[in-house]
Structure formats: structure tokens, C-alpha cells
CSV table of C-alpha atoms in Angstrom, one decimal:
chain,number,residue,atom,x,y,z
A,1,GLY,CA,-1.3,-2.5,-16.5
A,2,ALA,CA,-4.4,-1.4,-14.6
A,3,VAL,CA,-4.7,2.3,-13.9
A,4,VAL,CA,-6.3,3.9,-10.9
A,5,SER,CA,-6.7,7.6,-10.6
A,6,GLN,CA,-7.5,9.8,-7.6
A,7,HIS,CA,-8.8,13.3,-7.5
A,8,PRO,CA,-7.8,15.7,-6.2
A,9,SER,CA,-4.1,15.1,-5.8
A,10,TRP,CA,-3.7,17.9,-3.2
A,11,VAL,CA,-6.3,19.6,-1.1
A,12,ILE,CA,-6.1,22.3,1.6
A,13,CYS,CA,-9.2,23.0,3.6
A,14,LYS,CA,-10.3,24.8,6.7
A,15,SER,CA,-11.0,22.9,9.9
A,16,GLY,CA,-14.7,21.9,10.1
A,17,THR,CA,-15.2,21.5,6.4
A,18,SER,CA,-15.8,18.3,4.4
A,19,VAL,CA,-13.6,17.0,1.7
A,20,LYS,CA,-14.5,14.4,-1.0
A,21,ILE,CA,-11.8,12.3,-2.6
A,22,GLU,CA,-12.6,10.2,-5.7
A,23,CYS,CA,-10.9,7.0,-6.7
A,24,ARG,CA,-11.5,5.6,-10.2
A,25,SER,CA,-10.4,2.5,-12.0
A,26,LEU,CA,-9.8,3.7,-15.5
A,27,ASP,CA,-9.4,0.6,-17.6
A,28,PHE,CA,-10.9,-2.2,-15.5
A,29,GLN,CA,-13.9,-2.9,-13.2
A,30,ALA,CA,-12.8,-3.1,-9.6
A,31,THR,CA,-14.6,-5.6,-7.5
A,32,THR,CA,-13.1,-4.2,-4.4
A,33,MET,CA,-11.6,-0.9,-3.5
A,34,PHE,CA,-9.5,-0.1,-0.4
A,35,TRP,CA,-8.8,3.2,1.3
A,36,TYR,CA,-5.6,3.7,3.1
A,37,ARG,CA,-4.1,6.5,5.2
A,38,GLN,CA,-0.4,7.1,5.5
A,39,PHE,CA,1.2,9.5,8.0
A,40,PRO,CA,4.8,10.7,7.4
A,41,LYS,CA,7.4,7.9,7.8
A,42,GLN,CA,4.7,5.3,8.6
A,43,SER,CA,3.3,2.5,6.6
A,44,LEU,CA,-0.1,2.3,5.0
A,45,MET,CA,-2.9,1.9,7.4
A,46,LEU,CA,-6.1,0.3,6.0
A,47,MET,CA,-9.1,2.4,6.8
A,48,ALA,CA,-11.9,0.5,5.0
A,49,THR,CA,-12.7,-2.0,2.3
A,50,SER,CA,-15.5,-1.3,0.0
A,51,ASN,CA,-17.4,-3.5,-2.5
A,52,GLU,CA,-19.6,-2.1,-5.2
A,53,GLY,CA,-23.2,-1.8,-4.1
A,54,SER,CA,-22.6,-2.7,-0.4
A,55,LYS,CA,-21.6,-0.9,2.7
A,56,ALA,CA,-17.9,-0.5,3.4
A,57,THR,CA,-16.2,-2.5,6.1
A,58,TYR,CA,-14.3,-0.3,8.4
A,59,GLU,CA,-11.1,-1.2,10.3
A,60,GLN,CA,-11.2,-0.9,14.1
A,61,GLY,CA,-10.7,2.6,15.2
A,62,VAL,CA,-11.9,4.2,12.0
A,63,GLU,CA,-15.0,6.3,12.5
A,64,LYS,CA,-17.5,5.4,9.8
A,65,ASP,CA,-19.5,8.5,10.4
A,66,LYS,CA,-16.5,10.7,9.9
A,67,PHE,CA,-15.0,8.9,6.9
A,68,LEU,CA,-17.9,8.2,4.5
A,69,ILE,CA,-17.3,5.8,1.7
A,70,ASN,CA,-19.5,5.4,-1.3
A,71,HIS,CA,-18.9,2.7,-3.9
A,72,ALA,CA,-21.6,3.4,-6.4
A,73,SER,CA,-20.1,1.7,-9.4
A,74,LEU,CA,-17.5,-0.8,-10.3
A,75,THR,CA,-15.2,2.0,-11.4
A,76,LEU,CA,-15.7,4.7,-8.7
A,77,SER,CA,-15.4,4.9,-5.0
A,78,THR,CA,-15.5,8.1,-2.9
A,79,LEU,CA,-14.1,8.9,0.5
A,80,THR,CA,-15.6,12.0,2.3
A,81,VAL,CA,-13.8,13.3,5.3
A,82,THR,CA,-16.5,15.1,7.2
A,83,SER,CA,-15.8,17.9,9.6
A,84,ALA,CA,-12.1,17.7,8.9
A,85,HIS,CA,-9.6,18.6,11.7
A,86,PRO,CA,-5.8,19.2,11.5
A,87,GLU,CA,-5.2,15.7,12.8
A,88,ASP,CA,-6.9,14.3,9.7
A,89,SER,CA,-4.1,15.8,7.6
A,90,SER,CA,-2.5,12.8,5.9
A,91,PHE,CA,-1.8,11.1,2.6
A,92,TYR,CA,-4.9,9.2,1.5
A,93,ILE,CA,-4.4,6.4,-1.0
A,94,CYS,CA,-7.0,4.1,-2.7
A,95,SER,CA,-6.3,0.8,-4.3
A,96,ALA,CA,-8.5,-1.5,-6.4
A,97,THR,CA,-8.5,-5.2,-7.2
A,98,VAL,CA,-10.2,-7.4,-9.7
A,99,GLY,CA,-11.9,-10.5,-8.5
A,100,ALA,CA,-12.8,-11.6,-5.0
A,101,GLY,CA,-11.8,-14.4,-2.6
A,102,GLU,CA,-8.5,-14.9,-4.3
A,103,VAL,CA,-5.1,-13.4,-4.5
A,104,ASN,CA,-5.1,-10.3,-6.5
A,105,GLU,CA,-2.6,-7.5,-6.9
A,106,GLN,CA,-3.8,-4.2,-5.6
A,107,PHE,CA,-3.4,-1.3,-8.0
A,108,PHE,CA,-2.8,1.9,-6.2
A,109,GLY,CA,-4.0,5.4,-7.1
A,110,PRO,CA,-1.5,8.2,-6.9
A,111,GLY,CA,-2.8,9.4,-3.5
A,112,THR,CA,-4.3,12.6,-2.2
A,113,ARG,CA,-2.5,14.8,0.2
A,114,LEU,CA,-4.9,16.4,2.6
A,115,THR,CA,-3.9,19.4,4.7
A,116,VAL,CA,-6.4,20.7,7.2
A,117,LEU,CA,-5.7,24.2,8.5
B,1,GLY,CA,-1.4,-10.8,16.5
B,2,GLN,CA,-0.3,-10.1,13.0
B,3,ASN,CA,3.0,-8.4,12.4
B,4,ILE,CA,5.4,-7.6,9.7
B,5,ASP,CA,9.0,-6.6,10.6
B,6,GLN,CA,11.5,-5.0,8.4
B,7,PRO,CA,14.5,-2.7,9.0
B,8,THR,CA,13.7,1.0,9.1
B,9,GLU,CA,16.5,2.2,6.9
B,10,MET,CA,19.4,0.8,4.9
B,11,THR,CA,22.2,2.5,2.9
B,12,ALA,CA,23.9,1.0,-0.1
B,13,THR,CA,26.3,2.2,-2.9
B,14,GLU,CA,25.3,2.7,-6.5
B,15,GLY,CA,26.1,-0.4,-8.6
B,16,ALA,CA,26.1,-2.7,-5.5
B,17,ILE,CA,23.7,-5.3,-4.3
B,18,VAL,CA,21.4,-4.9,-1.3
B,19,GLN,CA,19.1,-7.4,0.5
B,20,ILE,CA,16.1,-6.1,2.4
B,21,ASN,CA,14.7,-8.7,4.9
B,22,CYS,CA,11.2,-9.1,6.1
B,23,THR,CA,9.7,-11.5,8.7
B,24,TYR,CA,6.0,-12.0,9.1
B,25,GLN,CA,3.4,-13.4,11.4
B,26,THR,CA,0.0,-13.6,9.9
B,27,SER,CA,-3.3,-15.4,10.6
B,28,GLY,CA,-3.0,-17.8,7.8
B,29,PHE,CA,-0.9,-17.1,4.8
B,30,ASN,CA,-1.8,-16.5,1.2
B,31,GLY,CA,1.4,-14.9,-0.1
B,32,LEU,CA,3.8,-12.0,0.4
B,33,PHE,CA,4.1,-8.9,-1.6
B,34,TRP,CA,6.9,-6.3,-2.1
B,35,TYR,CA,6.1,-2.8,-3.1
B,36,GLN,CA,8.3,0.2,-3.9
B,37,GLN,CA,7.2,3.6,-2.8
B,38,HIS,CA,8.9,6.8,-3.7
B,39,ALA,CA,8.5,9.8,-1.4
B,40,GLY,CA,5.1,11.4,-1.9
B,41,GLU,CA,3.9,8.7,-4.2
B,42,ALA,CA,1.7,5.7,-4.0
B,43,PRO,CA,3.2,2.2,-3.8
B,44,THR,CA,4.0,0.3,-7.0
B,45,PHE,CA,4.0,-3.5,-7.2
B,46,LEU,CA,7.3,-5.3,-7.4
B,47,SER,CA,6.7,-9.0,-6.6
B,48,TYR,CA,4.5,-11.6,-5.2
B,49,ASN,CA,5.6,-15.0,-3.6
B,50,VAL,CA,3.4,-17.7,-2.3
B,51,LEU,CA,5.7,-20.7,-2.8
B,52,ASP,CA,9.1,-21.2,-1.2
B,53,GLY,CA,12.1,-20.1,-3.3
B,54,LEU,CA,13.5,-17.3,-5.3
B,55,GLU,CA,11.6,-15.3,-8.0
B,56,GLU,CA,13.8,-13.3,-10.3
B,57,LYS,CA,12.5,-10.3,-12.2
B,58,GLY,CA,15.3,-8.3,-13.9
B,59,ARG,CA,17.4,-6.5,-11.3
B,60,PHE,CA,15.0,-7.4,-8.5
B,61,SER,CA,14.5,-10.8,-6.9
B,62,SER,CA,12.3,-11.9,-4.1
B,63,PHE,CA,12.7,-14.9,-1.8
B,64,LEU,CA,10.3,-16.7,0.5
B,65,SER,CA,10.6,-19.3,3.2
B,66,ARG,CA,7.2,-20.1,4.6
B,67,SER,CA,8.6,-22.4,7.4
B,68,LYS,CA,10.7,-19.5,8.7
B,69,GLY,CA,8.1,-16.8,8.1
B,70,TYR,CA,10.8,-14.9,6.2
B,71,SER,CA,11.2,-13.1,2.9
B,72,TYR,CA,13.8,-10.9,1.3
B,73,LEU,CA,14.0,-8.5,-1.6
B,74,LEU,CA,17.3,-8.5,-3.5
B,75,LEU,CA,18.2,-5.5,-5.6
B,76,LYS,CA,21.2,-5.8,-7.9
B,77,GLU,CA,23.2,-3.2,-9.9
B,78,LEU,CA,21.7,-0.5,-7.7
B,79,GLN,CA,20.8,2.8,-9.4
B,80,MET,CA,20.1,6.2,-7.8
B,81,LYS,CA,16.5,5.9,-8.8
B,82,ASP,CA,16.2,2.9,-6.5
B,83,SER,CA,16.3,5.2,-3.5
B,84,ALA,CA,12.8,4.7,-2.1
B,85,SER,CA,10.9,2.9,0.6
B,86,TYR,CA,10.3,-0.8,0.1
B,87,LEU,CA,7.2,-2.2,1.7
B,88,CYS,CA,6.7,-5.8,2.7
B,89,ALA,CA,3.1,-7.0,3.0
B,90,GLY,CA,1.7,-10.4,3.9
B,91,LEU,CA,-1.7,-11.6,2.7
B,92,ASP,CA,-3.6,-13.3,5.5
B,93,SER,CA,-6.3,-16.0,5.5
B,94,ASN,CA,-9.0,-13.3,4.8
B,95,TYR,CA,-7.0,-12.1,1.8
B,96,GLN,CA,-6.2,-8.9,3.7
B,97,LEU,CA,-2.8,-7.2,3.3
B,98,ILE,CA,-0.9,-6.7,6.5
B,99,TRP,CA,1.7,-4.0,5.9
B,100,GLY,CA,5.2,-3.5,7.3
B,101,ALA,CA,6.4,0.0,8.1
B,102,GLY,CA,8.7,0.0,5.1
B,103,THR,CA,12.5,0.1,4.7
B,104,LYS,CA,13.9,3.4,3.5
B,105,LEU,CA,16.7,2.6,1.1
B,106,ILE,CA,19.3,5.3,0.5
B,107,ILE,CA,21.7,4.9,-2.4
B,108,LYS,CA,25.0,6.7,-2.4
B,109,PRO,CA,27.1,7.4,-5.4
């Protein structure tokens, strides 16, 4: 099956610093990548959808200047949490699909647990 | 609005059968997914239904009724490793997944 990796798996940072999370599709080219956030005991919340070479589409309520997404290639997307605060502590998960405008299974990365002190 | 409803938590016994229900309301419909998520891990794909009926895949089966906006995931011969959250997600007309909050399944010996 298709494999998606994320790096880092865990990150602890001080309030006010920025954190970059990488999402890579290892054995396929991902047309679209999604970034989710999941708080404890809650479901996945879609933050943004990104297509290679174009600007990400952010969900309502997600600050695009705070959560910077770069999708520079068909195998790599990055999420940068700028000026992180304790309330940004969460489980961040990316997923990737192949193809566009049709039903596709989303392949999930293992997630990144961010703790902001 | 769009909404996915599923029970918060269920308990079942090892070796038994459990059915996890999901009702959905989406803007358009392009199918329904079930994912399994163990604590601290990302979701893994279980099934996809777009036509009415039952899809069987080993110990897991998934059912869909589009007229009722209803799906269920059926798990047979439960094993302790099946203890996890099960997420129901509907695919809307924009091919965007609308996620339920998940059902935490607790398996007891």
C-alpha cells in the first residue's frame, strides 16, 4: 500500500517559537495532501487542503498566516506552526491522495504530536 | 449543515460480534468510509461504500443505506487488538471527507 511519513513524530517547543512538520508520500506522487488536527478524544479536524504548486485552501477558522503550508513537490508538503502557543498543542496528521476530482482513499501519515510549553 | 453521528463508546466481549452505527447528512454524497484509529496513531482505512448493501472483508463488514443516510461497521470474532476508535466519514459533493467524532470500542476478555 501507499506509505506516507511524517517528521518529526514528537516535538516539544517553547511558546513563541515556530515548528515545521514534514509530510512525505514515499512510494507514490500525491496530487493532494491534507492537514488535520486532532485534540484528545475528538475527531479529525481538517485544517487545509494543498495541491502541488498552488496555494493551500484553508478551512474556516484556520489562520493561514499562523499555519503556513508549502506543497513544493508531489511528494512533500510542510506545515509550519508559527509563533506556537500552548493552545496549539495537538496531534497533527497529514494525508495524501492520488488523483483529483474522484473518490480516492486517503493515506495517512503517522502523525506528529506537538506540545507547546 | 453537514453532520456525522456515531456512538461515543461501545463495549463488547472478546470473540463476540459488535455493530457500530453511523448516520450521515452531507451536501451531496460520494461514499462513506470507515477508519480504525488506535490511541496515539493515525487512522487506517477499513472500508468504502458507495452503493447500498453489505461489503464483507474478512472479520469486518460495512453496510450502507443511502435512502436512510445510514451505515454500520460489523466486527466479528472480536479480538483484543480490535480495541480502538472507529471513525465514520462521509464524502460530500466536493469530495471532501466529513468526519464523525469516532466510536471508542472497548473489548473485554
